[in-house]
Amino acid sequence: MGTIIDAADKVANGNSLTEKKVKVVFVLGGPGSGKGTQCANIVEHFGYTHLSAGDLLRAEIKSGSENGTMIQNMIKEGKIVPSEVTIKLLQRAMQENSNDKFLIDGFPRNEENRAAFESVTGIGPEFVLFFDCSEEEMERRLLSRNQGREDDNIDTIRKRFKVFLESSLPVIEYYSLNGKVRKIDAAKPVGEVFEAVKAVFTPTESDDKAAA
Ligand SMILES: Nc1ncnc2c1ncn2[C@@H]1O[C@H](COP(=O)(O)OP(=O)(O)O)[C@@H](O)[C@H]1O
Ligand SMILES: Nc1ccn([C@@H]2O[C@H](COP(=O)(O)OP(=O)(O)O)[C@@H](O)[C@H]2O)c(=O)n1
Ligand SMILES: [Mg+2]
Protein backbone atom coordinates (compact mmCIF):
# COMPACT_ATOMS: atom_id res chain seq x y z
CA MET A 1 0.00 0.00 0.00
CA GLY A 2 1.53 3.32 -1.03
CA THR A 3 0.99 6.89 0.02
CA ILE A 4 0.70 10.06 -1.98
CA ILE A 5 1.36 13.19 -0.06
CA ASP A 6 -0.63 16.00 -1.60
CA ALA A 7 1.96 18.73 -2.12
CA ALA A 8 -0.65 21.42 -2.73
CA ASP A 9 -2.30 20.59 0.60
CA LYS A 10 1.04 20.65 2.32
CA VAL A 11 1.61 24.20 1.10
CA ALA A 12 -1.93 25.28 1.96
CA ASN A 13 -2.11 23.71 5.41
CA GLY A 14 1.40 23.85 6.74
CA ASN A 15 2.14 20.59 8.47
CA SER A 16 -1.29 19.02 8.18
CA LEU A 17 -0.64 16.65 5.30
CA THR A 18 -3.45 14.97 3.45
CA GLU A 19 -2.41 11.41 2.81
CA LYS A 20 -4.20 9.10 0.45
CA LYS A 21 -3.37 5.44 0.51
CA VAL A 22 -3.47 3.94 -2.93
CA LYS A 23 -3.02 0.54 -4.55
CA VAL A 24 -1.16 0.53 -7.84
CA VAL A 25 -0.81 -2.18 -10.48
CA PHE A 26 1.65 -1.52 -13.29
CA VAL A 27 0.50 -2.83 -16.68
CA LEU A 28 3.46 -3.49 -18.96
CA GLY A 29 4.13 -5.17 -22.29
CA GLY A 30 5.37 -4.23 -25.73
CA PRO A 31 3.61 -1.73 -27.97
CA GLY A 32 0.45 -3.38 -29.28
CA SER A 33 0.47 -6.20 -26.72
CA GLY A 34 -3.07 -5.23 -25.62
CA LYS A 35 -2.48 -3.18 -22.45
CA GLY A 36 -5.17 -0.59 -23.16
CA THR A 37 -7.70 -3.20 -24.30
CA GLN A 38 -7.31 -5.34 -21.17
CA CYS A 39 -7.23 -2.32 -18.84
CA ALA A 40 -10.72 -1.38 -20.08
CA ASN A 41 -11.92 -4.89 -19.11
CA ILE A 42 -10.23 -4.73 -15.70
CA VAL A 43 -11.86 -1.35 -14.96
CA GLU A 44 -15.28 -2.80 -15.73
CA HIS A 45 -14.86 -5.94 -13.62
CA PHE A 46 -12.59 -4.93 -10.76
CA GLY A 47 -13.26 -1.22 -10.13
CA TYR A 48 -9.80 0.14 -10.86
CA THR A 49 -9.17 3.52 -12.48
CA HIS A 50 -7.11 3.25 -15.67
CA LEU A 51 -4.26 5.71 -16.17
CA SER A 52 -2.39 5.30 -19.46
CA ALA A 53 0.92 7.18 -19.43
CA GLY A 54 0.77 7.44 -23.23
CA ASP A 55 -2.79 8.85 -23.13
CA LEU A 56 -1.79 11.41 -20.49
CA LEU A 57 1.21 12.49 -22.60
CA ARG A 58 -0.96 12.77 -25.74
CA ALA A 59 -3.50 14.87 -23.77
CA GLU A 60 -0.66 17.11 -22.62
CA ILE A 61 0.32 17.73 -26.27
CA LYS A 62 -3.29 18.58 -27.14
CA SER A 63 -3.64 20.95 -24.18
CA GLY A 64 -0.97 23.20 -25.70
CA SER A 65 1.36 22.81 -22.71
CA GLU A 66 4.87 24.25 -22.91
CA ASN A 67 6.23 20.68 -22.98
CA GLY A 68 3.90 19.71 -25.84
CA THR A 69 6.38 19.99 -28.70
CA MET A 70 9.09 18.10 -26.82
CA ILE A 71 6.64 15.30 -25.94
CA GLN A 72 5.34 15.12 -29.51
CA ASN A 73 8.87 14.83 -30.93
CA MET A 74 9.80 12.09 -28.47
CA ILE A 75 6.65 10.06 -29.19
CA LYS A 76 7.27 10.34 -32.96
CA GLU A 77 10.75 8.95 -32.39
CA GLY A 78 9.51 6.24 -30.01
CA LYS A 79 11.67 7.69 -27.23
CA ILE A 80 10.80 7.79 -23.55
CA VAL A 81 9.81 11.19 -22.20
CA PRO A 82 11.74 12.30 -19.08
CA SER A 83 10.19 10.88 -15.90
CA GLU A 84 9.66 14.27 -14.36
CA VAL A 85 7.02 15.12 -16.97
CA THR A 86 5.22 11.75 -16.93
CA ILE A 87 5.25 11.37 -13.15
CA LYS A 88 3.71 14.82 -12.66
CA LEU A 89 0.85 13.82 -14.97
CA LEU A 90 0.34 10.49 -13.18
CA GLN A 91 0.46 12.09 -9.73
CA ARG A 92 -2.03 14.76 -10.71
CA ALA A 93 -4.40 12.17 -12.16
CA MET A 94 -4.22 10.06 -8.98
CA GLN A 95 -4.78 13.08 -6.74
CA GLU A 96 -7.76 14.26 -8.77
CA ASN A 97 -9.44 10.87 -8.58
CA SER A 98 -11.17 9.66 -5.42
CA ASN A 99 -10.55 5.99 -6.26
CA ASP A 100 -7.78 4.23 -4.34
CA LYS A 101 -7.00 1.55 -6.96
CA PHE A 102 -5.11 2.48 -10.11
CA LEU A 103 -3.92 0.59 -13.18
CA ILE A 104 -0.87 2.42 -14.46
CA ASP A 105 -0.55 1.40 -18.10
CA GLY A 106 2.71 1.84 -20.04
CA PHE A 107 4.72 3.01 -17.05
CA PRO A 108 7.48 2.51 -15.85
CA ARG A 109 9.08 2.06 -19.24
CA ASN A 110 12.71 2.38 -18.20
CA GLU A 111 14.87 2.32 -15.08
CA GLU A 112 14.67 6.10 -14.72
CA ASN A 113 10.83 5.95 -14.77
CA ARG A 114 10.85 3.18 -12.17
CA ALA A 115 13.30 4.68 -9.71
CA ALA A 116 11.91 8.22 -9.96
CA PHE A 117 8.28 7.12 -9.42
CA GLU A 118 9.25 5.17 -6.35
CA SER A 119 11.27 8.00 -4.82
CA VAL A 120 8.82 10.80 -5.71
CA THR A 121 5.59 9.04 -4.69
CA GLY A 122 6.84 6.40 -2.25
CA ILE A 123 4.55 3.95 -4.03
CA GLY A 124 5.55 0.44 -5.06
CA PRO A 125 3.24 -1.74 -7.19
CA GLU A 126 1.06 -4.47 -5.67
CA PHE A 127 2.13 -6.48 -8.72
CA VAL A 128 3.09 -6.01 -12.35
CA LEU A 129 0.89 -7.39 -15.11
CA PHE A 130 3.08 -8.30 -18.08
CA PHE A 131 1.51 -8.91 -21.47
CA ASP A 132 3.87 -11.16 -23.38
CA CYS A 133 3.45 -11.13 -27.16
CA SER A 134 5.63 -11.71 -30.23
CA GLU A 135 6.85 -8.70 -32.23
CA GLU A 136 5.25 -10.15 -35.33
CA GLU A 137 1.79 -10.13 -33.71
CA MET A 138 2.30 -6.71 -32.08
CA GLU A 139 3.37 -5.22 -35.41
CA ARG A 140 0.24 -6.61 -37.09
CA ARG A 141 -1.98 -5.11 -34.39
CA LEU A 142 -0.31 -1.69 -34.42
CA LEU A 143 -0.52 -1.39 -38.19
CA SER A 144 -4.27 -2.02 -38.02
CA ARG A 145 -5.02 -0.05 -34.84
CA ASN A 146 -6.45 2.90 -36.82
CA GLN A 147 -6.44 5.44 -34.01
CA GLY A 148 -4.63 7.99 -36.15
CA ARG A 149 -1.54 7.82 -33.96
CA GLU A 150 1.61 9.43 -35.35
CA ASP A 151 3.73 6.61 -33.90
CA ASP A 152 1.80 3.69 -35.46
CA ASN A 153 3.89 3.63 -38.65
CA ILE A 154 6.46 0.97 -39.45
CA ASP A 155 9.53 3.22 -38.89
CA THR A 156 8.44 4.38 -35.43
CA ILE A 157 7.14 0.90 -34.54
CA ARG A 158 10.63 -0.57 -35.13
CA LYS A 159 12.12 2.13 -32.86
CA ARG A 160 9.54 1.42 -30.17
CA PHE A 161 10.33 -2.32 -30.28
CA LYS A 162 14.03 -1.55 -29.83
CA VAL A 163 13.31 0.74 -26.85
CA PHE A 164 11.05 -1.94 -25.37
CA LEU A 165 13.79 -4.60 -25.59
CA GLU A 166 16.61 -2.38 -24.39
CA SER A 167 14.89 -0.23 -21.73
CA SER A 168 11.51 -1.68 -20.72
CA LEU A 169 12.25 -5.41 -20.48
CA PRO A 170 14.95 -4.77 -17.84
CA VAL A 171 12.27 -3.12 -15.65
CA ILE A 172 10.12 -6.23 -15.98
CA GLU A 173 13.17 -8.35 -15.09
CA TYR A 174 13.76 -6.16 -12.02
CA TYR A 175 10.22 -6.79 -10.75
CA SER A 176 10.51 -10.43 -11.69
CA LEU A 177 13.41 -10.81 -9.26
CA ASN A 178 11.12 -9.39 -6.55
CA GLY A 179 8.39 -11.92 -7.39
CA LYS A 180 6.02 -9.17 -8.54
CA VAL A 181 5.43 -10.13 -12.18
CA ARG A 182 2.24 -11.85 -13.35
CA LYS A 183 2.98 -12.90 -16.92
CA ILE A 184 0.09 -13.33 -19.35
CA ASP A 185 0.20 -14.92 -22.81
CA ALA A 186 -1.11 -11.92 -24.75
CA ALA A 187 -0.98 -13.46 -28.23
CA LYS A 188 -4.36 -15.15 -27.73
CA PRO A 189 -7.76 -13.64 -28.61
CA VAL A 190 -8.96 -10.78 -26.34
CA GLY A 191 -11.45 -12.94 -24.41
CA GLU A 192 -8.91 -15.63 -23.63
CA VAL A 193 -6.35 -13.09 -22.51
CA PHE A 194 -8.95 -11.60 -20.17
CA GLU A 195 -9.68 -15.00 -18.64
CA ALA A 196 -6.01 -15.19 -17.65
CA VAL A 197 -6.11 -11.59 -16.38
CA LYS A 198 -9.19 -12.33 -14.26
CA ALA A 199 -7.38 -15.18 -12.55
CA VAL A 200 -4.65 -12.75 -11.48
CA PHE A 201 -7.13 -10.21 -10.05
CA THR A 202 -9.43 -12.71 -8.34
CA PRO A 203 -8.34 -13.39 -4.77
CA THR A 204 -7.69 -17.06 -4.05
CA GLU A 205 -8.75 -18.90 -0.89
CA SER A 206 -5.21 -18.79 0.43
CA ASP A 207 -5.14 -14.98 -0.07
CA ASP A 208 -8.37 -14.75 1.95
CA LYS A 209 -6.84 -16.79 4.78
CA ALA A 210 -3.70 -14.66 4.75
CA ALA A 211 -5.80 -11.48 4.98
CA ALA A 212 -7.98 -12.81 7.84
N1 LIG B 1 -5.75 -10.20 -27.88
C1 LIG B 1 -5.85 -9.46 -28.99
N2 LIG B 1 -5.97 -10.04 -30.20
C2 LIG B 1 -6.06 -9.29 -31.32
N3 LIG B 1 -6.06 -7.93 -31.34
C3 LIG B 1 -5.95 -7.30 -30.16
C4 LIG B 1 -5.83 -8.01 -28.93
N4 LIG B 1 -5.73 -7.11 -27.92
C5 LIG B 1 -5.76 -5.90 -28.49
N5 LIG B 1 -5.91 -5.99 -29.83
C6 LIG B 1 -5.94 -4.90 -30.81
O1 LIG B 1 -4.58 -4.55 -31.04
C7 LIG B 1 -4.40 -3.13 -31.06
C8 LIG B 1 -3.46 -2.73 -29.93
O2 LIG B 1 -4.11 -2.95 -28.69
P1 LIG B 1 -3.93 -1.94 -27.47
O3 LIG B 1 -4.83 -2.39 -26.38
O4 LIG B 1 -4.07 -0.54 -27.94
O5 LIG B 1 -2.39 -2.27 -27.07
P2 LIG B 1 -1.29 -1.46 -26.26
O6 LIG B 1 -2.01 -0.48 -25.35
O7 LIG B 1 -0.51 -2.49 -25.51
O8 LIG B 1 -0.45 -0.78 -27.31
C9 LIG B 1 -5.80 -2.54 -30.96
O9 LIG B 1 -6.28 -2.25 -32.25
C10 LIG B 1 -6.62 -3.64 -30.28
O10 LIG B 1 -7.97 -3.60 -30.66
N1 LIG C 1 6.10 5.98 -19.55
C1 LIG C 1 5.96 6.41 -20.81
C2 LIG C 1 4.89 5.95 -21.61
C3 LIG C 1 4.79 6.39 -22.92
N2 LIG C 1 5.71 7.24 -23.41
C4 LIG C 1 5.67 7.70 -24.82
O1 LIG C 1 4.41 7.49 -25.40
C5 LIG C 1 4.51 6.58 -26.49
C6 LIG C 1 3.24 5.78 -26.63
O2 LIG C 1 3.04 5.05 -25.43
P1 LIG C 1 1.73 4.16 -25.24
O3 LIG C 1 1.83 3.46 -23.94
O4 LIG C 1 0.53 4.99 -25.49
O5 LIG C 1 1.91 3.12 -26.46
P2 LIG C 1 1.38 1.62 -26.55
O6 LIG C 1 2.38 0.74 -25.87
O7 LIG C 1 0.05 1.61 -25.87
O8 LIG C 1 1.26 1.33 -28.01
C7 LIG C 1 5.79 5.79 -26.21
O9 LIG C 1 6.34 5.17 -27.37
C8 LIG C 1 6.69 6.89 -25.66
O10 LIG C 1 7.18 7.72 -26.69
C9 LIG C 1 6.75 7.69 -22.61
O11 LIG C 1 7.60 8.44 -23.08
N3 LIG C 1 6.86 7.26 -21.31
MG1 LIG D 1 -1.83 1.60 -25.11
Tab-separated table of C-alpha atoms and ligand atoms in Angstrom:
chain	number	residue	atom	x	y	z
A	1	MET	CA	0.000	0.000	0.000
A	2	GLY	CA	1.528	3.323	-1.028
A	3	THR	CA	0.986	6.894	0.016
A	4	ILE	CA	0.702	10.064	-1.982
A	5	ILE	CA	1.364	13.195	-0.060
A	6	ASP	CA	-0.629	16.001	-1.598
A	7	ALA	CA	1.963	18.731	-2.118
A	8	ALA	CA	-0.653	21.419	-2.730
A	9	ASP	CA	-2.296	20.590	0.601
A	10	LYS	CA	1.043	20.654	2.323
A	11	VAL	CA	1.611	24.203	1.097
A	12	ALA	CA	-1.932	25.281	1.955
A	13	ASN	CA	-2.108	23.710	5.412
A	14	GLY	CA	1.396	23.850	6.743
A	15	ASN	CA	2.144	20.589	8.469
A	16	SER	CA	-1.288	19.017	8.176
A	17	LEU	CA	-0.641	16.651	5.299
A	18	THR	CA	-3.447	14.966	3.447
A	19	GLU	CA	-2.414	11.409	2.809
A	20	LYS	CA	-4.203	9.104	0.450
A	21	LYS	CA	-3.368	5.442	0.513
A	22	VAL	CA	-3.466	3.936	-2.935
A	23	LYS	CA	-3.024	0.538	-4.553
A	24	VAL	CA	-1.165	0.534	-7.837
A	25	VAL	CA	-0.812	-2.180	-10.483
A	26	PHE	CA	1.654	-1.515	-13.287
A	27	VAL	CA	0.498	-2.832	-16.675
A	28	LEU	CA	3.457	-3.490	-18.956
A	29	GLY	CA	4.130	-5.169	-22.291
A	30	GLY	CA	5.371	-4.233	-25.734
A	31	PRO	CA	3.612	-1.726	-27.975
A	32	GLY	CA	0.452	-3.383	-29.280
A	33	SER	CA	0.471	-6.199	-26.715
A	34	GLY	CA	-3.065	-5.232	-25.618
A	35	LYS	CA	-2.479	-3.181	-22.452
A	36	GLY	CA	-5.171	-0.590	-23.158
A	37	THR	CA	-7.699	-3.201	-24.296
A	38	GLN	CA	-7.313	-5.338	-21.171
A	39	CYS	CA	-7.228	-2.321	-18.837
A	40	ALA	CA	-10.723	-1.385	-20.080
A	41	ASN	CA	-11.919	-4.890	-19.108
A	42	ILE	CA	-10.230	-4.730	-15.701
A	43	VAL	CA	-11.859	-1.345	-14.956
A	44	GLU	CA	-15.278	-2.798	-15.732
A	45	HIS	CA	-14.856	-5.941	-13.618
A	46	PHE	CA	-12.593	-4.932	-10.764
A	47	GLY	CA	-13.264	-1.219	-10.127
A	48	TYR	CA	-9.804	0.145	-10.858
A	49	THR	CA	-9.171	3.522	-12.484
A	50	HIS	CA	-7.106	3.251	-15.675
A	51	LEU	CA	-4.257	5.714	-16.170
A	52	SER	CA	-2.391	5.300	-19.457
A	53	ALA	CA	0.922	7.179	-19.426
A	54	GLY	CA	0.773	7.438	-23.227
A	55	ASP	CA	-2.791	8.851	-23.130
A	56	LEU	CA	-1.789	11.411	-20.491
A	57	LEU	CA	1.210	12.488	-22.600
A	58	ARG	CA	-0.964	12.773	-25.738
A	59	ALA	CA	-3.505	14.865	-23.767
A	60	GLU	CA	-0.663	17.109	-22.615
A	61	ILE	CA	0.321	17.727	-26.267
A	62	LYS	CA	-3.293	18.578	-27.140
A	63	SER	CA	-3.643	20.951	-24.179
A	64	GLY	CA	-0.972	23.200	-25.699
A	65	SER	CA	1.355	22.805	-22.708
A	66	GLU	CA	4.869	24.246	-22.911
A	67	ASN	CA	6.232	20.683	-22.983
A	68	GLY	CA	3.897	19.711	-25.837
A	69	THR	CA	6.377	19.990	-28.701
A	70	MET	CA	9.088	18.104	-26.824
A	71	ILE	CA	6.637	15.299	-25.937
A	72	GLN	CA	5.342	15.121	-29.507
A	73	ASN	CA	8.865	14.826	-30.929
A	74	MET	CA	9.800	12.095	-28.473
A	75	ILE	CA	6.651	10.065	-29.192
A	76	LYS	CA	7.272	10.339	-32.959
A	77	GLU	CA	10.753	8.946	-32.385
A	78	GLY	CA	9.511	6.240	-30.014
A	79	LYS	CA	11.670	7.686	-27.230
A	80	ILE	CA	10.799	7.785	-23.553
A	81	VAL	CA	9.807	11.187	-22.204
A	82	PRO	CA	11.744	12.301	-19.077
A	83	SER	CA	10.193	10.881	-15.897
A	84	GLU	CA	9.664	14.272	-14.355
A	85	VAL	CA	7.017	15.119	-16.968
A	86	THR	CA	5.218	11.752	-16.929
A	87	ILE	CA	5.248	11.372	-13.149
A	88	LYS	CA	3.707	14.823	-12.659
A	89	LEU	CA	0.850	13.818	-14.975
A	90	LEU	CA	0.335	10.489	-13.185
A	91	GLN	CA	0.459	12.085	-9.729
A	92	ARG	CA	-2.030	14.760	-10.707
A	93	ALA	CA	-4.396	12.168	-12.162
A	94	MET	CA	-4.220	10.065	-8.980
A	95	GLN	CA	-4.776	13.077	-6.739
A	96	GLU	CA	-7.757	14.259	-8.767
A	97	ASN	CA	-9.444	10.869	-8.581
A	98	SER	CA	-11.171	9.656	-5.418
A	99	ASN	CA	-10.554	5.986	-6.264
A	100	ASP	CA	-7.784	4.235	-4.341
A	101	LYS	CA	-6.997	1.552	-6.961
A	102	PHE	CA	-5.106	2.478	-10.114
A	103	LEU	CA	-3.916	0.587	-13.175
A	104	ILE	CA	-0.871	2.423	-14.460
A	105	ASP	CA	-0.546	1.399	-18.100
A	106	GLY	CA	2.712	1.840	-20.039
A	107	PHE	CA	4.724	3.005	-17.052
A	108	PRO	CA	7.476	2.510	-15.846
A	109	ARG	CA	9.083	2.063	-19.245
A	110	ASN	CA	12.708	2.380	-18.195
A	111	GLU	CA	14.871	2.319	-15.078
A	112	GLU	CA	14.666	6.104	-14.723
A	113	ASN	CA	10.825	5.951	-14.769
A	114	ARG	CA	10.854	3.179	-12.168
A	115	ALA	CA	13.297	4.678	-9.709
A	116	ALA	CA	11.906	8.221	-9.960
A	117	PHE	CA	8.282	7.123	-9.424
A	118	GLU	CA	9.254	5.173	-6.348
A	119	SER	CA	11.270	7.999	-4.822
A	120	VAL	CA	8.818	10.800	-5.709
A	121	THR	CA	5.588	9.037	-4.686
A	122	GLY	CA	6.843	6.402	-2.247
A	123	ILE	CA	4.548	3.952	-4.026
A	124	GLY	CA	5.553	0.438	-5.060
A	125	PRO	CA	3.238	-1.742	-7.188
A	126	GLU	CA	1.060	-4.474	-5.674
A	127	PHE	CA	2.125	-6.479	-8.717
A	128	VAL	CA	3.086	-6.012	-12.355
A	129	LEU	CA	0.887	-7.386	-15.111
A	130	PHE	CA	3.081	-8.296	-18.084
A	131	PHE	CA	1.505	-8.913	-21.472
A	132	ASP	CA	3.873	-11.161	-23.379
A	133	CYS	CA	3.452	-11.132	-27.156
A	134	SER	CA	5.633	-11.706	-30.234
A	135	GLU	CA	6.849	-8.704	-32.229
A	136	GLU	CA	5.246	-10.152	-35.332
A	137	GLU	CA	1.793	-10.133	-33.711
A	138	MET	CA	2.303	-6.706	-32.079
A	139	GLU	CA	3.367	-5.220	-35.412
A	140	ARG	CA	0.243	-6.615	-37.092
A	141	ARG	CA	-1.982	-5.107	-34.387
A	142	LEU	CA	-0.307	-1.691	-34.418
A	143	LEU	CA	-0.523	-1.393	-38.189
A	144	SER	CA	-4.268	-2.025	-38.022
A	145	ARG	CA	-5.016	-0.047	-34.835
A	146	ASN	CA	-6.445	2.897	-36.818
A	147	GLN	CA	-6.439	5.436	-34.009
A	148	GLY	CA	-4.627	7.991	-36.153
A	149	ARG	CA	-1.539	7.819	-33.959
A	150	GLU	CA	1.612	9.428	-35.345
A	151	ASP	CA	3.732	6.612	-33.904
A	152	ASP	CA	1.799	3.691	-35.459
A	153	ASN	CA	3.893	3.632	-38.650
A	154	ILE	CA	6.463	0.974	-39.452
A	155	ASP	CA	9.531	3.222	-38.885
A	156	THR	CA	8.440	4.376	-35.431
A	157	ILE	CA	7.141	0.904	-34.543
A	158	ARG	CA	10.632	-0.565	-35.126
A	159	LYS	CA	12.124	2.128	-32.863
A	160	ARG	CA	9.540	1.416	-30.167
A	161	PHE	CA	10.330	-2.322	-30.285
A	162	LYS	CA	14.033	-1.549	-29.832
A	163	VAL	CA	13.315	0.735	-26.854
A	164	PHE	CA	11.049	-1.942	-25.372
A	165	LEU	CA	13.787	-4.601	-25.587
A	166	GLU	CA	16.606	-2.375	-24.386
A	167	SER	CA	14.889	-0.233	-21.732
A	168	SER	CA	11.514	-1.683	-20.719
A	169	LEU	CA	12.250	-5.406	-20.484
A	170	PRO	CA	14.947	-4.766	-17.844
A	171	VAL	CA	12.275	-3.117	-15.650
A	172	ILE	CA	10.119	-6.232	-15.979
A	173	GLU	CA	13.169	-8.352	-15.088
A	174	TYR	CA	13.763	-6.160	-12.019
A	175	TYR	CA	10.218	-6.786	-10.754
A	176	SER	CA	10.505	-10.432	-11.691
A	177	LEU	CA	13.412	-10.814	-9.263
A	178	ASN	CA	11.120	-9.390	-6.553
A	179	GLY	CA	8.387	-11.919	-7.395
A	180	LYS	CA	6.024	-9.172	-8.542
A	181	VAL	CA	5.435	-10.131	-12.177
A	182	ARG	CA	2.241	-11.845	-13.352
A	183	LYS	CA	2.980	-12.897	-16.918
A	184	ILE	CA	0.095	-13.334	-19.347
A	185	ASP	CA	0.205	-14.923	-22.810
A	186	ALA	CA	-1.111	-11.920	-24.746
A	187	ALA	CA	-0.975	-13.461	-28.227
A	188	LYS	CA	-4.365	-15.153	-27.732
A	189	PRO	CA	-7.765	-13.642	-28.615
A	190	VAL	CA	-8.956	-10.783	-26.341
A	191	GLY	CA	-11.449	-12.939	-24.406
A	192	GLU	CA	-8.905	-15.635	-23.627
A	193	VAL	CA	-6.349	-13.087	-22.505
A	194	PHE	CA	-8.953	-11.596	-20.174
A	195	GLU	CA	-9.684	-15.002	-18.638
A	196	ALA	CA	-6.012	-15.194	-17.654
A	197	VAL	CA	-6.107	-11.594	-16.381
A	198	LYS	CA	-9.193	-12.332	-14.260
A	199	ALA	CA	-7.383	-15.177	-12.547
A	200	VAL	CA	-4.654	-12.749	-11.481
A	201	PHE	CA	-7.132	-10.207	-10.049
A	202	THR	CA	-9.426	-12.709	-8.339
A	203	PRO	CA	-8.337	-13.391	-4.768
A	204	THR	CA	-7.690	-17.058	-4.054
A	205	GLU	CA	-8.751	-18.903	-0.894
A	206	SER	CA	-5.206	-18.789	0.431
A	207	ASP	CA	-5.138	-14.981	-0.066
A	208	ASP	CA	-8.371	-14.753	1.946
A	209	LYS	CA	-6.840	-16.790	4.779
A	210	ALA	CA	-3.701	-14.657	4.751
A	211	ALA	CA	-5.805	-11.481	4.984
A	212	ALA	CA	-7.978	-12.810	7.844
B	1	LIG	N1	-5.745	-10.203	-27.877
B	1	LIG	C1	-5.848	-9.455	-28.987
B	1	LIG	N2	-5.971	-10.040	-30.197
B	1	LIG	C2	-6.062	-9.293	-31.319
B	1	LIG	N3	-6.063	-7.933	-31.336
B	1	LIG	C3	-5.946	-7.304	-30.157
B	1	LIG	C4	-5.830	-8.010	-28.926
B	1	LIG	N4	-5.726	-7.112	-27.919
B	1	LIG	C5	-5.760	-5.901	-28.495
B	1	LIG	N5	-5.913	-5.994	-29.830
B	1	LIG	C6	-5.944	-4.897	-30.810
B	1	LIG	O1	-4.577	-4.551	-31.044
B	1	LIG	C7	-4.405	-3.134	-31.065
B	1	LIG	C8	-3.455	-2.728	-29.931
B	1	LIG	O2	-4.109	-2.948	-28.688
B	1	LIG	P1	-3.933	-1.935	-27.466
B	1	LIG	O3	-4.827	-2.394	-26.378
B	1	LIG	O4	-4.068	-0.537	-27.944
B	1	LIG	O5	-2.386	-2.272	-27.070
B	1	LIG	P2	-1.286	-1.459	-26.260
B	1	LIG	O6	-2.005	-0.485	-25.354
B	1	LIG	O7	-0.505	-2.487	-25.510
B	1	LIG	O8	-0.450	-0.783	-27.306
B	1	LIG	C9	-5.799	-2.544	-30.957
B	1	LIG	O9	-6.285	-2.251	-32.247
B	1	LIG	C10	-6.619	-3.644	-30.279
B	1	LIG	O10	-7.969	-3.601	-30.663
B	2	LIG	N1	6.099	5.978	-19.548
B	2	LIG	C1	5.958	6.414	-20.806
B	2	LIG	C2	4.885	5.954	-21.614
B	2	LIG	C3	4.789	6.385	-22.925
B	2	LIG	N2	5.708	7.239	-23.406
B	2	LIG	C4	5.672	7.701	-24.820
B	2	LIG	O1	4.409	7.490	-25.402
B	2	LIG	C5	4.508	6.576	-26.490
B	2	LIG	C6	3.240	5.776	-26.627
B	2	LIG	O2	3.043	5.049	-25.433
B	2	LIG	P1	1.730	4.163	-25.242
B	2	LIG	O3	1.825	3.458	-23.942
B	2	LIG	O4	0.527	4.986	-25.490
B	2	LIG	O5	1.913	3.117	-26.460
B	2	LIG	P2	1.380	1.621	-26.549
B	2	LIG	O6	2.379	0.742	-25.873
B	2	LIG	O7	0.055	1.607	-25.870
B	2	LIG	O8	1.265	1.332	-28.014
B	2	LIG	C7	5.789	5.786	-26.210
B	2	LIG	O9	6.340	5.171	-27.366
B	2	LIG	C8	6.690	6.890	-25.656
B	2	LIG	O10	7.185	7.720	-26.692
B	2	LIG	C9	6.754	7.688	-22.610
B	2	LIG	O11	7.602	8.436	-23.075
B	2	LIG	N3	6.859	7.264	-21.315
B	3	MG	MG	-1.828	1.602	-25.106
